[in-house]
Structures are given as structure tokens and as C-alpha cells.
Amino acid sequence: MQATITVNGEPRTLDLDPRTTLLDLLRERLGLTGTKKGCDHGQCGACTVLVNGVRINSCLSLAVMHDGDEVTTIEGLGTPERLHPVQKAFLEHDAFQCGYCTPGQICSAAALLKELEAGWPSQETADLTAPLAVTDDELRERMSGNICRCSAYPQIIAAIKDVLGETA
Amino acid sequence: MRPFTYERAAGVGEAVKRAAETPGARFIAGGTNLLDLMKLHIETPTHLIDVGRLPLSQIEPTAEGGLRIGAMASNSQVAGEETVKRRYPVLARAILAGGSQQLRNKASVGGNLLQRTRCAYFYDTTKPCNKRRPGSGCGALEGLNRNSAILGQSTACIATHPSDMAVALAALNAVVETALPDGTAGRLPVLDLHRLPGDTPHIETALAPGELITAVVLPPPPEGGQVYRKARDRASYAGGLASVAVVGGRIALGAVAHKPWRAEKAEAALAAGAAPAEAMAAELAEARDNGRNGFKIALTARLGAAALAEASGSTP
């Protein structure tokens, strides 16, 4: 069936098998292989992309459900010439080893910054009604949907803190 | 995934009508639980009706001084909503204890209520499970039942309901609003939405075929502290071994039964002047150990007592 999805700023009208996940559409049909398939069950976060600015697991969503949506993948977040601040910070802080989870980590972190701005709480937020205090625990909790088997977690937190303008 | 057809519902009335008249149809909203189960061939709908874009995501005050939360509001939207954070913190806390941010961003309120158990035997299609294949038996009864129910089980099923959010809603006396295929609207307390397993664990809710949850209504919050506590194997992004929601003098337990479990015996004991630990002991007097889940009885007792102490302002 037909759906029009704007991917990284470009509207794409597609004829889709309803079974196609957003993840498989990106990788197999559109050639955007930056987004990774890890567990394919929403447990690892490697497939994280932004839909209308909000991070989701693209493996647990059907492409046909996104007719009219704007999807941003790691390829649309920044370019080698103009890196997104989170991409730049990941490079500077060596926030990866094998790199497989990295696109998901970066998309997740980019969305996290917006969620902090919007005042969305997490389970680590001590006072739900006070302005957010961005602690390491807050950042770890907010990144818990992204698994890194190389365990680059300390550098990932350092990179995010750097973007937030704090000393890592 | 098995092949299926897909349509996006144009309106609530049309969605429920189509669901009732189409064999093998299921609603899909966020899809985070349903698609996971479809990939594993545990859920095999032949038609999906996408209700995710229906205009049911508003969160608005009610005339009674409560809050109506549209069924399609995302879990994140609810947890971040000012009124929820201020007046219903137990609900925000419960939601934030579940899943990951990515999942909460996609999962709907209605879908959260209707998510299926995480029992390993329900997930393993090579094993018997009366919930997945009625009449095939229960693999968990004498199997790996470390995280099975301790309250309200039957010999047919010892699975638990996995929702955190529903536990808070149970303690808040929330009411579920629905739309029915005959065009009428339904209302039922969230405590009556889910069933105990009995002999028919595959029938999990009181909803009629085609009935769609349209909203959850919270009455004004009662006096007293609100607390949500959850014990689990990891500090984040893990299902509960036990959880407890305290709202004033009301207590609901999660991950211990086939439905969010309102601890009425504990509430009565508390009202009669019992200490938190005594009240929890009264509730758990009939809790059952199936071999590996016995530790959950002591865990739930302690978690409940700690939450009650915290809600009343004494040292947890």
C-alpha cells in the first residue's frame, strides 16, 4: 500500500508491504544503512531514529504507520562536513568502540537534549515539579534504552555532558 | 510476521465497527508490544486497524476535578504532563519505571493497559501455554516460574500482568472509557478491566469484541502521599519482580498477579490501625509459592511496607 514519508527532509512516496518495519524500509529499501538492526525487538536501541523529532525504536513500528511523518536518521542528523554537536562530541570523547550501536546512541542522545529542554522527567528525577537537575544518573537513565556491548558508557555520558555545556 | 492487511481508522465509530465486522482484526496504536509478538508469531492478526492517529490524545481536566487522559496519549506525554506531575505523581512515577524512553514515546495509554504478559512460556512457541494456545497446559507451573504470580493464580496460568502504569491507575481508582461497535460508550473501573486467569487465561479483559479504550479518567486524588516502588533485576529498563503503588490509604500491587492487584486486605488492616508490615502480611497470607517465585512474597511484603512508610512520611 502507498505511504508518503519524509526521510531526512526528502518526501518519499512508497508502495509498501504492510509487514515492512520502519527499520527495514530505511535499510533495505532506501539504502540508509546507518540505522542498525540489533535485536529487532525494541530491546537494544540500535534502530533508534527520530519521528517528528521524537526518538522511537524503528524496529517496533510499521512503515505504513508513518504516512505523513518526518523521519530523521543518523544520515540526516549531520554530515561529515557539518556534524551534529552530538556526533562531534562522540568523536571527541571516543564514545564508541565497534560503532554498531553508535547511530542509535547518537539519535537517542540528540532527542534526549530536546526532552531535557521540554522538562520531561525520568525515574531519576528527584522532584517532578522542580526544574531538572541534569546529573550523571539522569543521563544514564535516559540512555538506558541503548545498549553498548563494547561498554563505552562512560565516554557516551561524557560526550552528552559536553554537548550540554558541562565539563566532562 | 504473518501476512496481514492494514487500514488507518478515519474515526472512532468506524474503527470499532470495522473491528467487530472483520475476522482476525486487531487495533494497533503504538505497536510496541503487538509488533514484538507478531514477529514471534504469538500474535497473528490478519488485519490491523491503526487507531494511533485518532484524536484521542488530549489530557484535560474533568468537571469533577479529575483528569481525562486520551487513550492515544503516549506514555511520555502523560508522565511529562504538568497536572500529572503535580497531582498524580504516582502515575508519572509508575510510567517512568516502565520500558525505555523510546518505548514510552511510542506506547499509548490504551495499549499499555492491554499489553500481554512477559511470561517466558507465553513467549516460547515451542512450549505449552494456555494463554497462547488454550488447552495446551501451563509450562510455568512446574517450570521456570521465578517471576510468576503469587496471588490469584489458577492451575491453568500463573502469568503476571506486566504494566507499571496500570498499578498506579488501580490505586487511583481510575475509570476506563470505551467505544463499542453498536455506537454506545462504555465505562468500567480499571480494576474490572483485567481478569484473573481461572480456566480461561486467554481471555484477559472484560472488553467486548471490537471494543476500543478511548480514555482513562482519574478522579480527584485523595488526601495523603503517593508513592510508586518497583523491584527488578536491573536498575532501569526491566520488568518488575514486584511493584507497589500507594495513594493515600490505597495500595495496589504489580507483577504479582494476572491483573493489577488491589490490596484490599492490607487497606482494611491499615484502616484498623495495623502497622505497614502487618498490613502487608495480611494481604500476602494466601500468597502461593510455585517453586521458584517464593522470594517474591517476602519481597512484596517489604516493598509494600517501605512504600507505605514513605507515603505516610515516616522513614522508609
Short mmCIF file of C-alpha atoms in Angstrom, two decimals:
data_model
loop_
_atom_site.label_atom_id
_atom_site.label_comp_id
_atom_site.label_asym_id
_atom_site.label_seq_id
_atom_site.Cartn_x
_atom_site.Cartn_y
_atom_site.Cartn_z
CA MET A 1 0.00 0.00 0.00
CA GLN A 2 1.00 3.60 -0.57
CA ALA A 3 2.55 5.89 2.02
CA THR A 4 4.47 9.15 1.80
CA ILE A 5 7.18 9.52 4.40
CA THR A 6 9.63 12.39 4.58
CA VAL A 7 13.03 10.89 5.29
CA ASN A 8 15.85 13.28 6.14
CA GLY A 9 13.94 16.12 4.53
CA GLU A 10 13.07 14.30 1.32
CA PRO A 11 9.45 13.18 0.73
CA ARG A 12 9.36 9.56 -0.44
CA THR A 13 6.19 8.04 -1.86
CA LEU A 14 6.45 4.31 -1.42
CA ASP A 15 4.47 1.19 -2.23
CA LEU A 16 4.81 -0.90 0.91
CA ASP A 17 4.06 -4.41 2.10
CA PRO A 18 2.26 -3.69 5.41
CA ARG A 19 4.71 -6.02 7.18
CA THR A 20 7.70 -3.76 6.43
CA THR A 21 9.01 -2.20 9.60
CA LEU A 22 10.26 1.37 9.51
CA LEU A 23 13.73 -0.06 10.17
CA ASP A 24 13.61 -2.43 7.19
CA LEU A 25 12.26 0.34 4.97
CA LEU A 26 15.20 2.57 5.87
CA ARG A 27 17.85 -0.09 5.45
CA GLU A 28 16.56 -2.36 2.72
CA ARG A 29 14.53 -0.03 0.51
CA LEU A 30 16.10 3.38 0.98
CA GLY A 31 19.69 2.24 1.46
CA LEU A 32 20.05 4.18 4.70
CA THR A 33 22.12 1.56 6.47
CA GLY A 34 23.32 3.90 9.22
CA THR A 35 20.34 2.82 11.29
CA LYS A 36 21.22 -0.60 12.66
CA LYS A 37 19.26 -3.77 13.33
CA GLY A 38 20.37 -5.29 16.61
CA CYS A 39 17.71 -7.31 18.40
CA ASP A 40 14.73 -6.34 16.18
CA HIS A 41 12.55 -6.42 19.35
CA GLY A 42 12.98 -2.99 20.93
CA GLN A 43 15.47 -4.15 23.50
CA CYS A 44 18.80 -2.78 22.26
CA GLY A 45 18.09 0.68 20.80
CA ALA A 46 20.41 0.28 17.77
CA CYS A 47 17.48 1.14 15.50
CA THR A 48 16.62 4.43 17.24
CA VAL A 49 15.50 7.17 14.84
CA LEU A 50 13.58 10.41 15.28
CA VAL A 51 9.97 10.56 14.10
CA ASN A 52 8.65 14.11 14.10
CA GLY A 53 11.57 14.90 16.40
CA VAL A 54 10.80 12.15 18.92
CA ARG A 55 13.03 9.09 19.37
CA ILE A 56 11.49 5.67 18.82
CA ASN A 57 12.60 2.12 18.07
CA SER A 58 12.16 1.86 14.30
CA CYS A 59 12.05 -1.96 14.53
CA LEU A 60 8.79 -1.83 16.51
CA SER A 61 6.91 0.33 14.06
CA LEU A 62 5.40 -0.43 10.69
CA ALA A 63 6.42 1.82 7.82
CA VAL A 64 2.76 2.22 6.78
CA MET A 65 2.03 3.71 10.22
CA HIS A 66 4.27 6.65 9.29
CA ASP A 67 2.40 8.02 6.31
CA GLY A 68 2.85 11.79 6.59
CA ASP A 69 5.59 11.62 9.21
CA GLU A 70 9.06 13.16 9.17
CA VAL A 71 11.79 10.66 9.92
CA THR A 72 15.36 11.64 10.74
CA THR A 73 18.11 9.03 10.71
CA ILE A 74 21.79 9.33 11.56
CA GLU A 75 22.39 10.25 7.89
CA GLY A 76 20.05 13.24 8.25
CA LEU A 77 21.27 14.41 11.64
CA GLY A 78 24.58 15.72 10.34
CA THR A 79 27.05 15.25 7.52
CA PRO A 80 30.81 14.59 7.63
CA GLU A 81 31.28 18.27 6.78
CA ARG A 82 28.66 19.57 9.20
CA LEU A 83 28.45 17.22 12.15
CA HIS A 84 25.62 17.40 14.63
CA PRO A 85 27.02 18.54 18.02
CA VAL A 86 26.36 15.06 19.45
CA GLN A 87 28.27 13.43 16.57
CA LYS A 88 31.16 15.81 17.14
CA ALA A 89 31.19 15.09 20.87
CA PHE A 90 31.10 11.31 20.29
CA LEU A 91 34.20 11.64 18.12
CA GLU A 92 36.00 13.88 20.59
CA HIS A 93 35.23 11.64 23.54
CA ASP A 94 35.84 8.34 21.74
CA ALA A 95 32.31 7.34 22.74
CA PHE A 96 32.29 4.04 20.84
CA GLN A 97 34.42 1.06 20.02
CA CYS A 98 32.91 -1.18 17.35
CA GLY A 99 30.42 1.52 16.39
CA TYR A 100 27.42 -0.71 15.74
CA CYS A 101 25.20 0.85 18.41
CA THR A 102 26.55 4.36 17.75
CA PRO A 103 23.95 5.69 15.27
CA GLY A 104 21.22 4.69 17.71
CA GLN A 105 23.13 6.16 20.63
CA ILE A 106 23.61 9.45 18.78
CA CYS A 107 19.99 9.73 17.64
CA SER A 108 18.90 8.88 21.17
CA ALA A 109 21.21 11.48 22.71
CA ALA A 110 20.11 14.16 20.23
CA ALA A 111 16.47 13.54 21.16
CA LEU A 112 17.36 13.41 24.85
CA LEU A 113 18.59 17.01 24.67
CA LYS A 114 15.16 18.10 23.43
CA GLU A 115 13.41 16.07 26.12
CA LEU A 116 15.51 17.78 28.77
CA GLU A 117 14.60 21.17 27.30
CA ALA A 118 10.93 20.21 27.41
CA GLY A 119 11.26 19.27 31.09
CA TRP A 120 10.28 15.62 30.65
CA PRO A 121 11.06 13.79 33.89
CA SER A 122 12.72 10.38 34.28
CA GLN A 123 12.70 7.90 37.14
CA GLU A 124 15.89 9.56 38.40
CA THR A 125 14.21 12.95 38.67
CA ALA A 126 14.04 13.59 42.42
CA ASP A 127 11.43 16.35 42.28
CA LEU A 128 8.95 16.03 39.43
CA THR A 129 7.85 19.65 39.64
CA ALA A 130 11.22 21.40 40.10
CA PRO A 131 13.48 22.45 37.20
CA LEU A 132 15.50 19.45 36.03
CA ALA A 133 18.93 18.93 37.55
CA VAL A 134 20.95 17.10 34.91
CA THR A 135 23.01 14.60 36.85
CA ASP A 136 25.01 11.64 35.52
CA ASP A 137 22.29 9.36 36.88
CA GLU A 138 19.69 11.29 34.89
CA LEU A 139 21.68 10.83 31.68
CA ARG A 140 22.37 7.14 32.32
CA GLU A 141 18.69 6.50 32.97
CA ARG A 142 17.63 8.41 29.87
CA MET A 143 20.07 6.41 27.73
CA SER A 144 19.09 3.02 29.21
CA GLY A 145 17.21 2.07 26.05
CA ASN A 146 20.51 1.98 24.14
CA ILE A 147 22.77 -0.96 24.85
CA CYS A 148 26.52 -0.81 24.07
CA ARG A 149 28.15 -4.22 24.22
CA CYS A 150 31.61 -2.64 23.99
CA SER A 151 30.59 -0.77 27.12
CA ALA A 152 31.55 2.73 26.02
CA TYR A 153 29.07 4.09 28.52
CA PRO A 154 31.42 6.42 30.45
CA GLN A 155 32.53 8.10 27.24
CA ILE A 156 28.94 8.32 25.97
CA ILE A 157 27.91 10.13 29.15
CA ALA A 158 31.00 12.38 28.85
CA ALA A 159 30.06 13.22 25.25
CA ILE A 160 26.48 14.11 26.16
CA LYS A 161 27.63 16.24 29.09
CA ASP A 162 29.99 18.03 26.75
CA VAL A 163 27.12 18.94 24.46
CA LEU A 164 25.15 20.10 27.46
CA GLY A 165 27.98 22.53 28.14
CA GLU A 166 29.27 20.89 31.25
CA THR A 167 32.79 19.75 31.96
CA ALA A 168 33.00 16.05 31.36
CA MET B 1 5.34 -11.63 10.57
CA ARG B 2 2.40 -13.46 9.04
CA PRO B 3 0.70 -11.55 6.21
CA PHE B 4 -1.97 -9.05 7.20
CA THR B 5 -3.86 -6.16 5.72
CA TYR B 6 -3.77 -2.68 7.19
CA GLU B 7 -6.05 0.31 7.37
CA ARG B 8 -5.87 3.62 9.16
CA ALA B 9 -9.11 4.30 11.02
CA ALA B 10 -10.86 7.52 9.99
CA GLY B 11 -12.84 7.82 13.22
CA VAL B 12 -13.64 6.04 16.46
CA GLY B 13 -17.07 4.86 15.28
CA GLU B 14 -15.65 3.45 12.08
CA ALA B 15 -12.74 1.80 13.88
CA VAL B 16 -14.91 -0.19 16.28
CA LYS B 17 -17.38 -1.11 13.57
CA ARG B 18 -14.59 -2.37 11.30
CA ALA B 19 -13.00 -4.29 14.19
CA ALA B 20 -16.27 -6.03 15.00
CA GLU B 21 -17.04 -6.99 11.40
CA THR B 22 -13.55 -8.07 10.31
CA PRO B 23 -12.46 -11.54 11.44
CA GLY B 24 -8.89 -11.61 12.75
CA ALA B 25 -8.73 -7.83 13.16
CA ARG B 26 -6.72 -6.12 15.89
CA PHE B 27 -6.28 -2.50 16.79
CA ILE B 28 -2.77 -1.11 16.66
CA ALA B 29 -1.73 2.17 18.30
CA GLY B 30 1.95 2.44 19.28
CA GLY B 31 2.55 -1.17 18.30
CA THR B 32 5.50 -1.67 20.65
CA ASN B 33 4.05 -4.82 22.22
CA LEU B 34 1.86 -6.10 19.39
CA LEU B 35 4.57 -5.97 16.71
CA ASP B 36 7.06 -7.67 19.01
CA LEU B 37 4.55 -10.51 19.45
CA MET B 38 3.68 -10.60 15.75
CA LYS B 39 7.34 -11.06 14.84
CA LEU B 40 7.38 -14.10 17.13
CA HIS B 41 4.10 -15.43 15.66
CA ILE B 42 2.48 -15.23 19.09
CA GLU B 43 0.01 -12.68 17.80
CA THR B 44 -1.20 -13.44 14.27
CA PRO B 45 -3.82 -10.86 13.29
CA THR B 46 -4.90 -10.94 9.65
CA HIS B 47 -5.98 -7.30 9.67
CA LEU B 48 -4.69 -4.27 11.57
CA ILE B 49 -6.79 -1.20 12.26
CA ASP B 50 -4.45 1.68 13.08
CA VAL B 51 -6.08 3.82 15.76
CA GLY B 52 -2.90 5.71 16.62
CA ARG B 53 -3.93 8.91 14.80
CA LEU B 54 -7.46 9.09 16.20
CA PRO B 55 -7.98 12.40 18.03
CA LEU B 56 -7.78 10.73 21.45
CA SER B 57 -4.54 12.09 22.84
CA GLN B 58 -5.78 15.09 24.81
CA ILE B 59 -5.21 15.33 28.55
CA GLU B 60 -7.86 17.58 30.06
CA PRO B 61 -9.48 18.37 33.42
CA THR B 62 -12.90 16.87 34.15
CA ALA B 63 -15.88 18.71 35.64
CA GLU B 64 -15.46 16.58 38.78
CA GLY B 65 -11.97 17.95 39.40
CA GLY B 66 -10.15 14.97 37.97
CA LEU B 67 -8.28 14.36 34.74
CA ARG B 68 -9.25 12.65 31.49
CA ILE B 69 -6.33 11.11 29.60
CA GLY B 70 -6.99 10.20 25.99
CA ALA B 71 -6.16 6.58 25.18
CA MET B 72 -3.78 7.55 22.39
CA ALA B 73 -1.66 9.87 24.55
CA SER B 74 1.86 8.50 24.64
CA ASN B 75 3.22 7.24 27.93
CA SER B 76 5.86 10.02 27.79
CA GLN B 77 3.21 12.66 27.21
CA VAL B 78 1.31 11.54 30.32
CA ALA B 79 4.39 11.32 32.56
CA GLY B 80 5.52 14.80 31.48
CA GLU B 81 2.13 16.48 31.81
CA GLU B 82 2.09 19.21 34.48
CA THR B 83 -1.13 18.15 36.19
CA VAL B 84 0.01 14.53 36.32
CA LYS B 85 3.38 15.51 37.80
CA ARG B 86 1.75 17.78 40.38
CA ARG B 87 -1.45 15.97 41.39
CA TYR B 88 -0.88 12.35 40.31
CA PRO B 89 2.87 11.82 40.83
CA VAL B 90 2.28 8.10 41.45
CA LEU B 91 1.15 7.81 37.82
CA ALA B 92 4.17 9.68 36.47
CA ARG B 93 6.48 7.54 38.63
CA ALA B 94 4.87 4.29 37.54
CA ILE B 95 5.08 5.17 33.85
CA LEU B 96 8.71 6.27 34.17
CA ALA B 97 9.55 2.94 35.84
CA GLY B 98 8.45 1.04 32.73
CA GLY B 99 10.21 0.41 29.43
CA SER B 100 12.77 2.74 27.88
CA GLN B 101 12.30 6.32 26.73
CA GLN B 102 11.98 5.12 23.13
CA LEU B 103 9.18 2.73 24.08
CA ARG B 104 7.38 5.26 26.28
CA ASN B 105 7.50 7.77 23.41
CA LYS B 106 5.59 5.36 21.19
CA ALA B 107 3.43 3.34 23.57
CA SER B 108 -0.13 4.57 24.10
CA VAL B 109 -2.11 4.61 27.34
CA GLY B 110 -4.69 2.18 25.95
CA GLY B 111 -2.00 -0.13 24.62
CA ASN B 112 -0.13 -0.06 27.90
CA LEU B 113 -3.26 -1.37 29.64
CA LEU B 114 -3.71 -4.11 27.06
CA GLN B 115 -0.11 -5.31 26.78
CA ARG B 116 0.40 -9.05 27.15
CA THR B 117 2.32 -10.93 29.80
CA ARG B 118 6.10 -11.37 29.59
CA CYS B 119 5.88 -14.96 30.92
CA ALA B 120 8.68 -16.91 29.20
CA TYR B 121 6.29 -19.76 28.34
CA PHE B 122 3.91 -17.35 26.61
CA TYR B 123 6.85 -16.13 24.51
CA ASP B 124 8.26 -19.58 23.65
CA THR B 125 6.04 -21.06 20.96
CA THR B 126 7.61 -24.50 21.42
CA LYS B 127 6.25 -24.70 24.98
CA PRO B 128 2.73 -25.25 26.32
CA CYS B 129 0.83 -22.12 27.33
CA ASN B 130 -2.91 -21.96 28.00
CA LYS B 131 -2.88 -18.26 27.27
CA ARG B 132 -1.27 -18.61 23.85
CA ARG B 133 -2.81 -21.99 22.94
CA PRO B 134 -5.82 -22.76 25.14
CA GLY B 135 -5.79 -26.34 26.43
CA SER B 136 -2.07 -26.90 25.86
CA GLY B 137 -1.17 -26.63 29.56
CA CYS B 138 0.99 -24.27 31.59
CA GLY B 139 4.73 -24.66 31.28
CA ALA B 140 5.41 -22.26 34.10
CA LEU B 141 3.51 -24.19 36.79
CA GLU B 142 6.41 -26.56 37.37
CA GLY B 143 8.95 -24.75 35.24
CA LEU B 144 11.00 -21.56 35.38
CA ASN B 145 8.49 -19.60 37.41
CA ARG B 146 10.81 -17.22 39.24
CA ASN B 147 8.76 -14.23 38.11
CA SER B 148 5.31 -15.83 38.09
CA ALA B 149 2.26 -14.70 40.02
CA ILE B 150 1.99 -15.21 43.76
CA LEU B 151 -1.63 -14.03 44.08
CA GLY B 152 -4.81 -15.06 42.28
CA GLN B 153 -3.19 -17.83 40.20
CA SER B 154 -5.05 -20.81 38.79
CA THR B 155 -3.80 -24.24 37.76
CA ALA B 156 -4.22 -23.06 34.16
CA CYS B 157 -1.99 -19.95 34.37
CA ILE B 158 0.44 -18.24 36.71
CA ALA B 159 1.37 -15.36 34.40
CA THR B 160 1.52 -11.77 35.61
CA HIS B 161 0.33 -8.53 34.07
CA PRO B 162 3.45 -6.52 33.18
CA SER B 163 2.19 -2.93 33.28
CA ASP B 164 3.55 -0.44 35.78
CA MET B 165 1.12 2.28 34.73
CA ALA B 166 -1.91 0.08 35.40
CA VAL B 167 -0.79 -0.43 39.01
CA ALA B 168 -0.89 3.31 39.66
CA LEU B 169 -4.25 3.57 37.88
CA ALA B 170 -5.61 0.78 40.11
CA ALA B 171 -4.61 2.70 43.23
CA LEU B 172 -6.06 5.93 41.80
CA ASN B 173 -9.49 4.30 41.21
CA ALA B 174 -9.23 5.22 37.53
CA VAL B 175 -12.11 4.54 35.18
CA VAL B 176 -11.69 3.29 31.61
CA GLU B 177 -13.91 4.80 28.93
CA THR B 178 -14.59 2.78 25.80
CA ALA B 179 -16.40 2.87 22.47
CA LEU B 180 -18.49 -0.13 21.42
CA PRO B 181 -19.32 -1.37 17.92
CA ASP B 182 -23.03 -0.64 18.47
CA GLY B 183 -22.21 3.05 18.79
CA THR B 184 -22.56 3.24 22.56
CA ALA B 185 -19.93 4.28 25.10
CA GLY B 186 -18.77 2.07 27.96
CA ARG B 187 -17.28 2.84 31.36
CA LEU B 188 -15.63 0.46 33.76
CA PRO B 189 -13.26 0.78 36.70
CA VAL B 190 -9.72 -0.10 35.67
CA LEU B 191 -9.85 -2.74 38.41
CA ASP B 192 -12.57 -4.54 36.44
CA LEU B 193 -10.77 -4.27 33.09
CA HIS B 194 -8.41 -7.21 33.63
CA ARG B 195 -9.50 -10.68 34.73
CA LEU B 196 -7.94 -13.35 36.87
CA PRO B 197 -6.87 -16.37 34.80
CA GLY B 198 -9.27 -19.05 36.10
CA ASP B 199 -9.79 -21.69 33.40
CA THR B 200 -9.64 -19.15 30.56
CA PRO B 201 -6.33 -17.27 30.80
CA HIS B 202 -6.54 -16.42 27.09
CA ILE B 203 -9.47 -14.10 27.90
CA GLU B 204 -7.62 -11.29 29.61
CA THR B 205 -10.03 -8.37 29.77
CA ALA B 206 -13.71 -7.58 30.16
CA LEU B 207 -13.75 -5.79 26.78
CA ALA B 208 -16.23 -6.98 24.14
CA PRO B 209 -15.01 -7.88 20.63
CA GLY B 210 -14.28 -4.62 18.79
CA GLU B 211 -14.49 -2.50 21.96
CA LEU B 212 -11.86 0.25 21.98
CA ILE B 213 -10.45 2.07 25.01
CA THR B 214 -10.88 5.79 24.32
CA ALA B 215 -9.76 7.36 27.61
CA VAL B 216 -8.75 6.81 31.20
CA VAL B 217 -10.40 9.08 33.74
CA LEU B 218 -8.74 9.88 37.05
CA PRO B 219 -10.96 11.03 39.90
CA PRO B 220 -9.57 13.87 42.05
CA PRO B 221 -6.62 12.49 44.02
CA PRO B 222 -7.37 11.59 47.65
CA GLU B 223 -5.52 13.15 50.57
CA GLY B 224 -2.22 11.59 51.51
CA GLY B 225 1.10 10.70 49.98
CA GLN B 226 1.58 8.96 46.65
CA VAL B 227 4.44 6.51 46.15
CA TYR B 228 5.44 4.02 43.46
CA ARG B 229 8.13 1.48 44.23
CA LYS B 230 9.39 -1.23 41.91
CA ALA B 231 11.85 -4.07 42.49
CA ARG B 232 13.57 -5.58 39.45
CA ASP B 233 16.70 -7.31 38.26
CA ARG B 234 18.23 -4.19 36.65
CA ALA B 235 18.13 -0.58 37.77
CA SER B 236 16.42 0.50 34.55
CA TYR B 237 14.54 -0.91 31.59
CA ALA B 238 13.46 -4.18 33.21
CA GLY B 239 10.12 -5.67 34.08
CA GLY B 240 9.15 -5.75 37.73
CA LEU B 241 9.56 -8.62 40.15
CA ALA B 242 7.12 -6.75 42.34
CA SER B 243 5.85 -3.20 42.45
CA VAL B 244 3.56 -1.23 44.69
CA ALA B 245 1.55 1.95 44.28
CA VAL B 246 0.33 3.76 47.40
CA VAL B 247 -2.23 6.54 47.10
CA GLY B 248 -3.36 7.78 50.49
CA GLY B 249 -4.69 4.66 52.18
CA ARG B 250 -4.98 2.67 48.95
CA ILE B 251 -2.48 0.06 47.88
CA ALA B 252 -2.09 -1.71 44.53
CA LEU B 253 0.50 -4.35 43.68
CA GLY B 254 2.11 -5.06 40.31
CA ALA B 255 3.94 -8.03 38.75
CA VAL B 256 2.42 -10.38 41.32
CA ALA B 257 -0.88 -11.36 39.67
CA HIS B 258 -2.68 -11.75 36.35
CA LYS B 259 -4.01 -8.22 36.84
CA PRO B 260 -3.07 -5.09 38.79
CA TRP B 261 -3.81 -6.30 42.32
CA ARG B 262 -5.66 -4.03 44.69
CA ALA B 263 -4.52 -4.97 48.21
CA GLU B 264 -7.89 -4.62 49.93
CA LYS B 265 -6.96 -6.77 52.92
CA ALA B 266 -3.92 -4.61 53.57
CA GLU B 267 -6.02 -1.47 53.19
CA ALA B 268 -8.57 -2.78 55.72
CA ALA B 269 -5.82 -3.73 58.15
CA LEU B 270 -4.24 -0.29 57.81
CA ALA B 271 -7.57 1.41 58.38
CA ALA B 272 -7.98 -0.70 61.53
CA GLY B 273 -4.66 0.60 62.81
CA ALA B 274 -2.22 -2.09 61.68
CA ALA B 275 1.42 -1.23 61.06
CA PRO B 276 2.55 -1.34 57.39
CA ALA B 277 4.33 -4.69 57.80
CA GLU B 278 1.26 -6.23 59.47
CA ALA B 279 -1.00 -4.91 56.74
CA MET B 280 1.20 -6.41 54.02
CA ALA B 281 1.33 -9.71 55.92
CA ALA B 282 -2.48 -9.77 55.95
CA GLU B 283 -2.57 -9.25 52.19
CA LEU B 284 0.01 -11.92 51.48
CA ALA B 285 -1.31 -14.58 53.90
CA GLU B 286 -2.69 -16.55 50.96
CA ALA B 287 0.17 -15.87 48.55
CA ARG B 288 1.45 -19.04 46.88
CA ASP B 289 4.94 -20.23 46.02
CA ASN B 290 5.16 -22.30 42.84
CA GLY B 291 8.72 -23.39 43.47
CA ARG B 292 10.94 -20.52 42.36
CA ASN B 293 8.82 -17.44 42.96
CA GLY B 294 8.52 -17.74 46.75
CA PHE B 295 11.03 -14.95 47.27
CA LYS B 296 8.51 -12.56 45.71
CA ILE B 297 6.25 -12.98 48.74
CA ALA B 298 8.85 -11.57 51.13
CA LEU B 299 9.95 -9.02 48.52
CA THR B 300 6.39 -7.75 48.03
CA ALA B 301 5.83 -7.57 51.80
CA ARG B 302 8.94 -5.46 52.33
CA LEU B 303 8.39 -3.31 49.27
CA GLY B 304 4.81 -2.60 50.31
CA ALA B 305 5.76 -1.78 53.89
CA ALA B 306 8.51 0.55 52.71
CA ALA B 307 6.17 2.31 50.27
CA LEU B 308 3.50 2.73 52.95
CA ALA B 309 6.04 4.19 55.35
CA GLU B 310 7.33 6.55 52.67
CA ALA B 311 3.81 7.67 51.73
CA SER B 312 2.96 8.45 55.33
CA GLY B 313 6.15 10.47 55.70
CA SER B 314 7.95 8.15 58.11
CA THR B 315 11.36 6.68 57.36
CA PRO B 316 11.05 4.13 54.56
#
